[in-house]
Coordinates of C-alpha atoms and ligand atoms in Angstrom, one line a residue:
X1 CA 22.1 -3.3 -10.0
X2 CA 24.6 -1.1 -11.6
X3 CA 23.6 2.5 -11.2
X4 CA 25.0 3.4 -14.8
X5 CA 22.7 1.1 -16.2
X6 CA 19.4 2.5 -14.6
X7 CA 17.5 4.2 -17.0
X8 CA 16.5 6.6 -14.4
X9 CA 18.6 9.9 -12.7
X10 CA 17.6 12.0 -9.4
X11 CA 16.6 15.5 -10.4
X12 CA 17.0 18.6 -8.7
X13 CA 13.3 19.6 -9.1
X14 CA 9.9 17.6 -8.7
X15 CA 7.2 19.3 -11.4
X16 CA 5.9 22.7 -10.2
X17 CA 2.5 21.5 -10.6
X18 CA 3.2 18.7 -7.6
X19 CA 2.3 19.9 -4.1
X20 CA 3.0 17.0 -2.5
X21 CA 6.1 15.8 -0.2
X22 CA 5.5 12.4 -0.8
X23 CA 5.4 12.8 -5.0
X24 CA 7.7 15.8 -4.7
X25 CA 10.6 13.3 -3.1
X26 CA 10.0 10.2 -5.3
X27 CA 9.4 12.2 -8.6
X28 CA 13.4 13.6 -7.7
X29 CA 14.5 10.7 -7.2
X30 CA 13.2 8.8 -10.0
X31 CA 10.9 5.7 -8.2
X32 CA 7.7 7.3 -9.6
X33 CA 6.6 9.5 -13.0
X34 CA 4.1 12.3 -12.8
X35 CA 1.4 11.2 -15.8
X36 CA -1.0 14.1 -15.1
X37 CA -2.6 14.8 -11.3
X38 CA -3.4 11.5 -9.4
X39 CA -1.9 9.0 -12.1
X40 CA 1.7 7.8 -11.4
X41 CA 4.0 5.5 -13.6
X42 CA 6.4 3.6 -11.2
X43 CA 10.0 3.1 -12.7
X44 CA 12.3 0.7 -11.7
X45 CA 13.1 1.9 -7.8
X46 CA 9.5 2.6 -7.1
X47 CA 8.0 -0.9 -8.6
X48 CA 10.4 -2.5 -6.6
X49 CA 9.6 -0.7 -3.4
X50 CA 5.7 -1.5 -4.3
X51 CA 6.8 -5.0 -4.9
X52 CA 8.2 -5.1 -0.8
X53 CA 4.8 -3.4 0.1
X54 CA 2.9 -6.4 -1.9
X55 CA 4.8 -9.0 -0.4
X56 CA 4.0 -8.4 3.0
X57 CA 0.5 -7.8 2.2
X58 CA 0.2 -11.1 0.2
X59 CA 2.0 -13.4 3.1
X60 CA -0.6 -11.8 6.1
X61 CA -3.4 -12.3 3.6
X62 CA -2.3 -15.8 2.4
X63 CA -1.8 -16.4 6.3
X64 CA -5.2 -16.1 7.6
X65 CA -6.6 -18.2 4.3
X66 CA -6.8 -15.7 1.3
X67 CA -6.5 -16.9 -1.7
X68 CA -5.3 -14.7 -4.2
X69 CA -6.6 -14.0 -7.4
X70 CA -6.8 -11.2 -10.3
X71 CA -10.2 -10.0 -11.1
X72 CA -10.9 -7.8 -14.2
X73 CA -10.6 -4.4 -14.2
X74 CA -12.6 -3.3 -17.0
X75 CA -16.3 -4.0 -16.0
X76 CA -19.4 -4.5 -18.0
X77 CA -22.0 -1.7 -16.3
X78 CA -24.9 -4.5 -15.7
X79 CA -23.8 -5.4 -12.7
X80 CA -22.9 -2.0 -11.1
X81 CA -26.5 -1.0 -12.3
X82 CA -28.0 -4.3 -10.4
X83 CA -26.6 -2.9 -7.1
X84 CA -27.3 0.7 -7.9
X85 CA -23.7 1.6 -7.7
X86 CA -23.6 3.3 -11.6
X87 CA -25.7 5.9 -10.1
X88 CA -25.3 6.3 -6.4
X89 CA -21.2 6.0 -6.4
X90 CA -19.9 9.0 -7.7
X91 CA -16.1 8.0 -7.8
X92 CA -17.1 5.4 -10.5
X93 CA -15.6 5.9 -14.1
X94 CA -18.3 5.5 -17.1
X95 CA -16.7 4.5 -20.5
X96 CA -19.2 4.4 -23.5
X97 CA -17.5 2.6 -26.6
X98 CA -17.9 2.5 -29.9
X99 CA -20.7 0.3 -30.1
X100 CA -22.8 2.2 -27.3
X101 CA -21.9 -0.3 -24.8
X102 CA -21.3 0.8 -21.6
X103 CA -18.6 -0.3 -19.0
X104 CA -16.4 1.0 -15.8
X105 CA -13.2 0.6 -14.4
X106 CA -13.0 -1.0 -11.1
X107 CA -12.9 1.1 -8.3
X108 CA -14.1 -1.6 -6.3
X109 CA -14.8 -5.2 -7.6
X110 CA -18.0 -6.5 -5.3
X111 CA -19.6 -6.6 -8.4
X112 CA -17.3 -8.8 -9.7
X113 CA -16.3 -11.5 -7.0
X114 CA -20.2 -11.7 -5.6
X115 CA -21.0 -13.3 -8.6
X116 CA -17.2 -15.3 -9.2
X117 CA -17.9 -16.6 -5.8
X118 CA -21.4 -17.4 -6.5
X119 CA -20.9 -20.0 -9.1
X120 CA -18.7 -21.8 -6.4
X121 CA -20.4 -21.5 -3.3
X122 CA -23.6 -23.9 -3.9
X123 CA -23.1 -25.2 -0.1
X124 CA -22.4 -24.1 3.6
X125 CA -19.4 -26.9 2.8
X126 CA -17.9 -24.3 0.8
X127 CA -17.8 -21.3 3.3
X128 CA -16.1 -19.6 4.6
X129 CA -14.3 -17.9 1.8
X130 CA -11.7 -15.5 1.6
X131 CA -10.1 -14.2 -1.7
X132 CA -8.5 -11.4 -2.6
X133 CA -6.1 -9.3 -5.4
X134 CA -3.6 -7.0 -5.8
X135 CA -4.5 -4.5 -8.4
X136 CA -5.2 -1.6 -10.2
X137 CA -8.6 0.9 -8.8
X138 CA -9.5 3.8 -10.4
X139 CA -12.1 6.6 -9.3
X140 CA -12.8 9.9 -10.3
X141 CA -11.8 11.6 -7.2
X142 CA -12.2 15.2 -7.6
X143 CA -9.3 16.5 -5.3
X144 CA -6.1 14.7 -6.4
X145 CA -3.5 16.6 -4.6
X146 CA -2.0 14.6 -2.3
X147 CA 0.2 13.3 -4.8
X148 CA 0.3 9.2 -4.9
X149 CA -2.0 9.1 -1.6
X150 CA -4.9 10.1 -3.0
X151 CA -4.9 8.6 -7.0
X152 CA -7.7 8.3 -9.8
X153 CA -5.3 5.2 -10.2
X154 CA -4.3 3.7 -7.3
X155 CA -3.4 0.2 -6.6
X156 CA -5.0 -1.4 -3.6
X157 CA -4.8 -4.5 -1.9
X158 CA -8.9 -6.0 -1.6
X159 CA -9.9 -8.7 -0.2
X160 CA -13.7 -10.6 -0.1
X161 CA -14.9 -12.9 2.6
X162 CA -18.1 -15.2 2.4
X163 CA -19.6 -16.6 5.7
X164 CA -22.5 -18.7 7.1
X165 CA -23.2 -16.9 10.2
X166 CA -22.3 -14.2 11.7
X167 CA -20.0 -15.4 14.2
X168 CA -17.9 -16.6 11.4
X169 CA -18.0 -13.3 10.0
X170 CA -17.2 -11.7 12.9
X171 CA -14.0 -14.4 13.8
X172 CA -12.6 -13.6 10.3
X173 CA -13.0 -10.2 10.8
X174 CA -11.1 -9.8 14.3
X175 CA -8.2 -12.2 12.7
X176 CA -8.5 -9.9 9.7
X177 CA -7.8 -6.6 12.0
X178 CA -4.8 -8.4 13.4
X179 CA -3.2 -9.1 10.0
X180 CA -3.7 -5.4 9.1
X181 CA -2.0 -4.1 12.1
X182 CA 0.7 -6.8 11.5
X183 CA 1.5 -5.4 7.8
X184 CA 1.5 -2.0 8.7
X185 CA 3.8 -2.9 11.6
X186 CA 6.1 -5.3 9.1
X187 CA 6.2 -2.1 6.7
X188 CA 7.5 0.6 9.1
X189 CA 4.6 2.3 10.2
X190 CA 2.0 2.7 13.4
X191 CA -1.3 2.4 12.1
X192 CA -4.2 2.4 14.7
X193 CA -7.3 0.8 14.1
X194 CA -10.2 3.1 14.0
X195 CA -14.0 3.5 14.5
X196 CA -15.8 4.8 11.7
X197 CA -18.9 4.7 9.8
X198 CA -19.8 1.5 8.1
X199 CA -20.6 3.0 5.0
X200 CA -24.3 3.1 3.2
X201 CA -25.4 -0.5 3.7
X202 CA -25.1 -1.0 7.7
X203 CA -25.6 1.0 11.1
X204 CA -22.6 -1.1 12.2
X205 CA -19.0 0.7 12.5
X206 CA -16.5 -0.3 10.6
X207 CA -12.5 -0.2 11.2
X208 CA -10.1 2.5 9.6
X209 CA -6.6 1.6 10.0
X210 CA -5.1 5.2 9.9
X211 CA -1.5 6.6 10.6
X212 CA -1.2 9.7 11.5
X213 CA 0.4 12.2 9.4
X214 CA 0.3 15.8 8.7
X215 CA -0.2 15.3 4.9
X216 CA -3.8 13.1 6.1
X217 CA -6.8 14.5 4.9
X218 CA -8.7 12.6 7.8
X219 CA -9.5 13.8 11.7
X220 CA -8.8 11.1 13.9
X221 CA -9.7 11.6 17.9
X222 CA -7.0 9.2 19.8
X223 CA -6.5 7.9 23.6
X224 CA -2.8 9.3 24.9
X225 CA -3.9 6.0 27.3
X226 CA -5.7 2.8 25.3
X227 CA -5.7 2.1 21.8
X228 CA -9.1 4.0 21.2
X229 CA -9.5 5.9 17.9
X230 CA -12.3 7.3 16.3
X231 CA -12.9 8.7 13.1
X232 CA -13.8 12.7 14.1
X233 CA -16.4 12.3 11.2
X234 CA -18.4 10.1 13.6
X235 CA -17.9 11.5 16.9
X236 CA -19.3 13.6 18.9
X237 CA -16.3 13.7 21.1
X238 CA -14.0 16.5 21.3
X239 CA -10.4 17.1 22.2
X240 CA -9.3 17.0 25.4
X241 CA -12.3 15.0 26.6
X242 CA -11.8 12.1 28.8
X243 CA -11.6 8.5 27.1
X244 CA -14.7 6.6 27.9
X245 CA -12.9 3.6 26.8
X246 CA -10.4 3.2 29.1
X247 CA -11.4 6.1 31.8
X248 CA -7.5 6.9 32.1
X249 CA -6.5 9.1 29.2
X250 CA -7.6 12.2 27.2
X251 CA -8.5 12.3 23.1
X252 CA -6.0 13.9 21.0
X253 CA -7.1 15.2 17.1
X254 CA -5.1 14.8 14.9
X255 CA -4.7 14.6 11.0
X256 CA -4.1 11.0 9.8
X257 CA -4.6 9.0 6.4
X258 CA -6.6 5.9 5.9
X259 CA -4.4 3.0 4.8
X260 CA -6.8 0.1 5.0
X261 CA -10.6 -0.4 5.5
X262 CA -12.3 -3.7 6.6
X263 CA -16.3 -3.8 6.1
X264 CA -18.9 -5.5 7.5
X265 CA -21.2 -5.7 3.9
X266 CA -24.3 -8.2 5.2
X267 CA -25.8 -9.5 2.7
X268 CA -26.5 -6.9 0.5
X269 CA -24.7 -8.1 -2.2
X270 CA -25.6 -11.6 -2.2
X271 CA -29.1 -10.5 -2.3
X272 CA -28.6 -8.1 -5.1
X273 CA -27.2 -11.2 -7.0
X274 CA -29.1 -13.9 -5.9
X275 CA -26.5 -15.7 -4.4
X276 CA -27.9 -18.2 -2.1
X277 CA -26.4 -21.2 -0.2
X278 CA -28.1 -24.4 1.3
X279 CA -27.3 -24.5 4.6
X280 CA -27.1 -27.5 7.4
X281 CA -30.7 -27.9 7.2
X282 CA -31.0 -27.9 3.2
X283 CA -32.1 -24.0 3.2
X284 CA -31.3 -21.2 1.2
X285 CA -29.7 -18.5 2.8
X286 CA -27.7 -15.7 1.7
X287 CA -24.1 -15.3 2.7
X288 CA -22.4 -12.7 4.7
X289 CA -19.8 -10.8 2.9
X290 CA -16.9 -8.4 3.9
X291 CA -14.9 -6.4 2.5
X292 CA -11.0 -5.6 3.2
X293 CA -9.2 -3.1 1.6
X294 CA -5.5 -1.9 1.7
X295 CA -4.3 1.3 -0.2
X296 CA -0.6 -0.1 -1.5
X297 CA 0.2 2.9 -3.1
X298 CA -1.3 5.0 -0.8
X299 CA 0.9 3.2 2.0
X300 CA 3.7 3.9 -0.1
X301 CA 2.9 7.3 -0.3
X302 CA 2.4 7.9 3.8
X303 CA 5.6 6.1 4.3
X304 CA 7.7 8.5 2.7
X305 CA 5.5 11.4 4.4
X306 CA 6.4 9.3 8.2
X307 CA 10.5 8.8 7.0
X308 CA 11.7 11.1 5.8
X309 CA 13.9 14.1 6.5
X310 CA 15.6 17.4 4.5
X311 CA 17.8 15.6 2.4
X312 CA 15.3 12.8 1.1
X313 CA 13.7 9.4 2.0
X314 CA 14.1 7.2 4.7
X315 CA 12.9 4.1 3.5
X316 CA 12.5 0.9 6.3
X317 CA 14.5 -1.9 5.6
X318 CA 11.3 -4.1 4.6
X319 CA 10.2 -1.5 1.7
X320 CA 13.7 -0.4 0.7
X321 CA 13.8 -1.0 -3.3
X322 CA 18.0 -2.0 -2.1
X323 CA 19.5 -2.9 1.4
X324 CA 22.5 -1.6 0.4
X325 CA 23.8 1.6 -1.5
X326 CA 27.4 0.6 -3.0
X327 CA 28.7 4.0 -3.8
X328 CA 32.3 4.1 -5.6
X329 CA 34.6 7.3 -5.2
X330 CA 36.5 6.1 -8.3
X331 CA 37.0 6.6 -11.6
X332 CA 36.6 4.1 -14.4
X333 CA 40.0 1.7 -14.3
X334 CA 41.6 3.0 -11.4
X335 CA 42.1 1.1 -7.9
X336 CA 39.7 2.0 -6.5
X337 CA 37.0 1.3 -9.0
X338 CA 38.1 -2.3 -9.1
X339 CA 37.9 -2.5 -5.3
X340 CA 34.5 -1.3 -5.5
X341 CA 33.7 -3.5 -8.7
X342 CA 35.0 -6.8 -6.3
X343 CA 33.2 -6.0 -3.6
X344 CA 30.0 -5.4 -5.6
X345 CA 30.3 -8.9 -6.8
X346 CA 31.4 -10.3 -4.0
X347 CA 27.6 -8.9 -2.0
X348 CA 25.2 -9.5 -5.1
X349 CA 26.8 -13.6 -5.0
X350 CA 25.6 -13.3 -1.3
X351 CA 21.9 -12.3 -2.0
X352 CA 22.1 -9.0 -0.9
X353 CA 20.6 -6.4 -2.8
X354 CA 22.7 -3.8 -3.6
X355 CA 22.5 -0.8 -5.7
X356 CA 25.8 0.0 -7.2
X357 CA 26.6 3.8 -7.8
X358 CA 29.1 3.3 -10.3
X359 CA 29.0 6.4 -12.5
X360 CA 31.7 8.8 -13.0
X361 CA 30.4 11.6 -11.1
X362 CA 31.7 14.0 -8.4
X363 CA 31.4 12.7 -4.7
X364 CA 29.1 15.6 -3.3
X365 CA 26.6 14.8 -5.9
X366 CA 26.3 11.2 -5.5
X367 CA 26.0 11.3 -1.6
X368 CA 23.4 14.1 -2.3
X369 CA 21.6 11.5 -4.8
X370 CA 22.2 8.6 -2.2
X371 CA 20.9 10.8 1.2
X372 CA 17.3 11.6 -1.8
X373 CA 17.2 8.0 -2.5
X374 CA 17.0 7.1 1.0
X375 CA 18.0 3.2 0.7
X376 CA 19.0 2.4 4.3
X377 CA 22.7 1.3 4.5
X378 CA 25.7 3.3 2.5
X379 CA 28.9 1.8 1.7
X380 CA 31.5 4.0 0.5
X381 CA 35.0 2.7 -1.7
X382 CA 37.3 5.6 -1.3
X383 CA 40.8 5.3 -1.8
X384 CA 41.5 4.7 1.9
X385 CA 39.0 1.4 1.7
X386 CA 40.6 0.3 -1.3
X387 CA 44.6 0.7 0.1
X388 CA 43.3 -0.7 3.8
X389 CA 40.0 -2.9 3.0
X390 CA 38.1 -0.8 5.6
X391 CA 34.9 0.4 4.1
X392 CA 33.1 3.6 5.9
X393 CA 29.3 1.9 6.2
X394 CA 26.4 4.8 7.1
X395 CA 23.1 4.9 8.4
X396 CA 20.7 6.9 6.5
X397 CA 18.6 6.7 9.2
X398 CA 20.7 7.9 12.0
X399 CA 23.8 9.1 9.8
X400 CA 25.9 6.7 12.3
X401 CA 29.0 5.7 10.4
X402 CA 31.5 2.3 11.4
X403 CA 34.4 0.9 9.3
X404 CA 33.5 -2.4 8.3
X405 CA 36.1 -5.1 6.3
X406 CA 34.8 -7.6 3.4
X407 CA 33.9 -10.1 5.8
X408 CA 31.8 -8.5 8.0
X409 CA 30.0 -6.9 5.3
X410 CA 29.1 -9.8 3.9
X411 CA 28.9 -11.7 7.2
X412 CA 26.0 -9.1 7.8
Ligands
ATP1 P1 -10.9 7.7 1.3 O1 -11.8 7.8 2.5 O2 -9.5 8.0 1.7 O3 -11.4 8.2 0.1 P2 -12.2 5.2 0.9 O4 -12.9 5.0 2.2 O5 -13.0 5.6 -0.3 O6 -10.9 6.1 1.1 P3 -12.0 2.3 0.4 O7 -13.0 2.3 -0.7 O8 -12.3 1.7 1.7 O9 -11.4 3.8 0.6 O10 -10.6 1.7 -0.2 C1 -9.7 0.9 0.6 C2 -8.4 1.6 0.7 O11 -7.8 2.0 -0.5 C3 -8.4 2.9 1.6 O12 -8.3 2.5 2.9 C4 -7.2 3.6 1.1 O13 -6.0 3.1 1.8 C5 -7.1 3.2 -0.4 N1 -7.6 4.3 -1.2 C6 -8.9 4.7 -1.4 N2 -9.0 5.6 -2.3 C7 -7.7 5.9 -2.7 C8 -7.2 6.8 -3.7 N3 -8.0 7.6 -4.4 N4 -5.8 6.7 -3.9 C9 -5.1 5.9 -3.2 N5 -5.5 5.0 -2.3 C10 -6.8 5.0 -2.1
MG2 MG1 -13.0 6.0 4.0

């Protein structure tokens, strides 16, 4: 894509009202749009880097047998009064119309798929069941300040699993925490899976998948020896007590953010909406359910926090919204414009994706705008690599620079 046909510019400040890094750098560099605290647009760079994010999700999920569908957002209020949740979740939006009628906005869709799945599942032939979306939540969070990690729109990555027994449940949900740690691995980031509390409907724990980062708002209590992690909130564990886990390392705290959630749910669900199956022996039972969440935007979010560095973003090569950052040092119609012009050509006729930086603006300001933007290769077209054919190629990550011809480049 031609950069003087991108609606969108870097900026020199992020709003004064925005506290966080994470918004602070994509608000200057024009991936997202501040609507009003914890509601982003996302213009061109940023849907495409959401779009990488998705990808990955949607190939882990569609690996261990997801399928994927899109659920509604805006919910009639009977069923989130049948499970209670109108009145005990406090997150949940209420929106009265016109008409009196009540409704919500998803923040969560068991409400939803229990009874989607329910006019499907008649038989233990038709379990186990896995679906799942990619979509739009919202909840009335009360702290929104850590700009897109925490949102009152947000979208998130859930998925819903049905199951005879709880064997099956409990297969699904070990290949489930495999796939997690896979995408976070895929995007760029460490995530370790961690104990916490399973939430109002089960003494059971449940997994966190956090990463730890400084802009978190989550304690984490980790091994320095085995993968052991605990959510603080649950432990009575301290710093710099011995792991009981592995009986060879000590527990660090640290600050971390949640990027995913999986859920053991039981079968309070199917039994607040009647959903029964008949099982081997012609009974009725009620199915297990799980629950498996991924914050997209969220992950978006910590990833900027974990790469990035004074001058701007850092972006892995999986999530980058370009491989490559074409930057001409011409001006329009001279030699070296064209040799840029060819070579763009020549890379988007190879597949790669390539952002072109073909404006008529002074050098320092377009490596400064290239270093915020944070897309991992840079190629530059000065006049030297238009009179030899020897184009300087740099790392954003390491700032490592090589001279590389046409062919290599497009070899690579
Ligand atoms: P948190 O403890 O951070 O409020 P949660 O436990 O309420 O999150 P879940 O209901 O399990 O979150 O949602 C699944 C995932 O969605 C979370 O692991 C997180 O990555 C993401 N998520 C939750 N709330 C938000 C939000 N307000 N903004 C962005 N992402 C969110
Ligand atoms: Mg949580």
């Amino acid at each position: 894509m031609r950069q003087t046909k991108l609606f969108t510019k870097a900026r020199r400040e992020a709003p004064a009202d925005e506290v966080a890094k994470n918004a602070q750098l994509l608000i200057r560099a024009g991936y997202i749009h501040k609507e009003m605290a914890g509601v982003y647009s996302y213009l061109p760079l940023g849907k495409r880097v959401l779009e990488k994010i998705e990808r990955v999700v949607r190939e882990e999920m569609d690996a261990i047998g997801g399928q994927e569908i899109r659920m509604a957002t805006l919910h009639p209020s009977e069923p989130w009064k049948q499970t209670g949740a109108w009145d005990s979740v406090d997150v949940v939006f209420k929106i009265t119309s016109r008409t009196e009628r009540e409704y919500t906005i998803g923040q969560s869709e068991e409400e939803i798929v229990t009874p989607i799945a329910r006019e499907y599942v008649t038989s233990y032939r038709d379990l186990p069941l896995a679906v799942y979306q990619i979509g739009q939540k919202y909840r009335d969070e009360l702290r929104a300040k850590s700009g897109i990690m925490r949102g009152r729109e947000f979208t998130m990555k859930d998925m819903y699993s049905f199951h005879e027994t709880q064997e099956d449940f409990d297969r699904f949900y070990a290949a489930a925490k495999e796939a997690y740690l896979k995408v976070y691995e895929r995007v760029g980031l460490v995530a370790k899976a961690t104990e916490a509390s399973g939430g109002a409907f089960t003494k059971k724990l449940s997994y966190e998948f956090m990463v730890l980062t400084d802009a978190g708002e989550d304690d984490i209590l980790y091994c320095n020896h085995c993968s052991y992690c605990v959510n603080a909130e649950i432990s009575t564990q301290k710093e710099g007590d011995a792991c009981t886990r592995c009986n060879a390392g000590t527990l660090s705290l640290a600050k971390a953010s949640e990027v995913g959630n999986i859920f053991d749910l039981g079968t309070k669900y199917a039994t607040d909406f009647s959903f029964t199956y008949k099982d081997r022996e012609g009974k009725e039972q009620y199915p297990i359910i799980g629950c498996f969440g991924i914050g997209i935007t969220r992950l978006m979010g910590v990833l900027v926090e974990a790469h990035s560095d004074e001058k701007g973003i850092v972006w892995p090569k999986t999530v980058a919204p370009f491989a490559v950052h074409l930057v001409s040092l011409g001006k329009p119609g001279d030699q070296v414009a064209a040799a840029a012009d060819a070579l763009y050509d020549d890379l988007a006729k190879a597949g790669v994706e390539v952002l072109y930086d073909d404006r008529d603006l002074s050098t320092g300001q377009k490596f400064a705008e290239s270093d915020l933007l944070g897309i991992p290769l840079r190629i530059v077209v000065g006049r030297e690599a238009a009179e030899t054919g020897a184009f300087e190629v740099v790392e954003r990550a390491t700032g490592i620079v090589t001279k590389k011809d046409r062919a290599a480049l497009l070899a690579a």
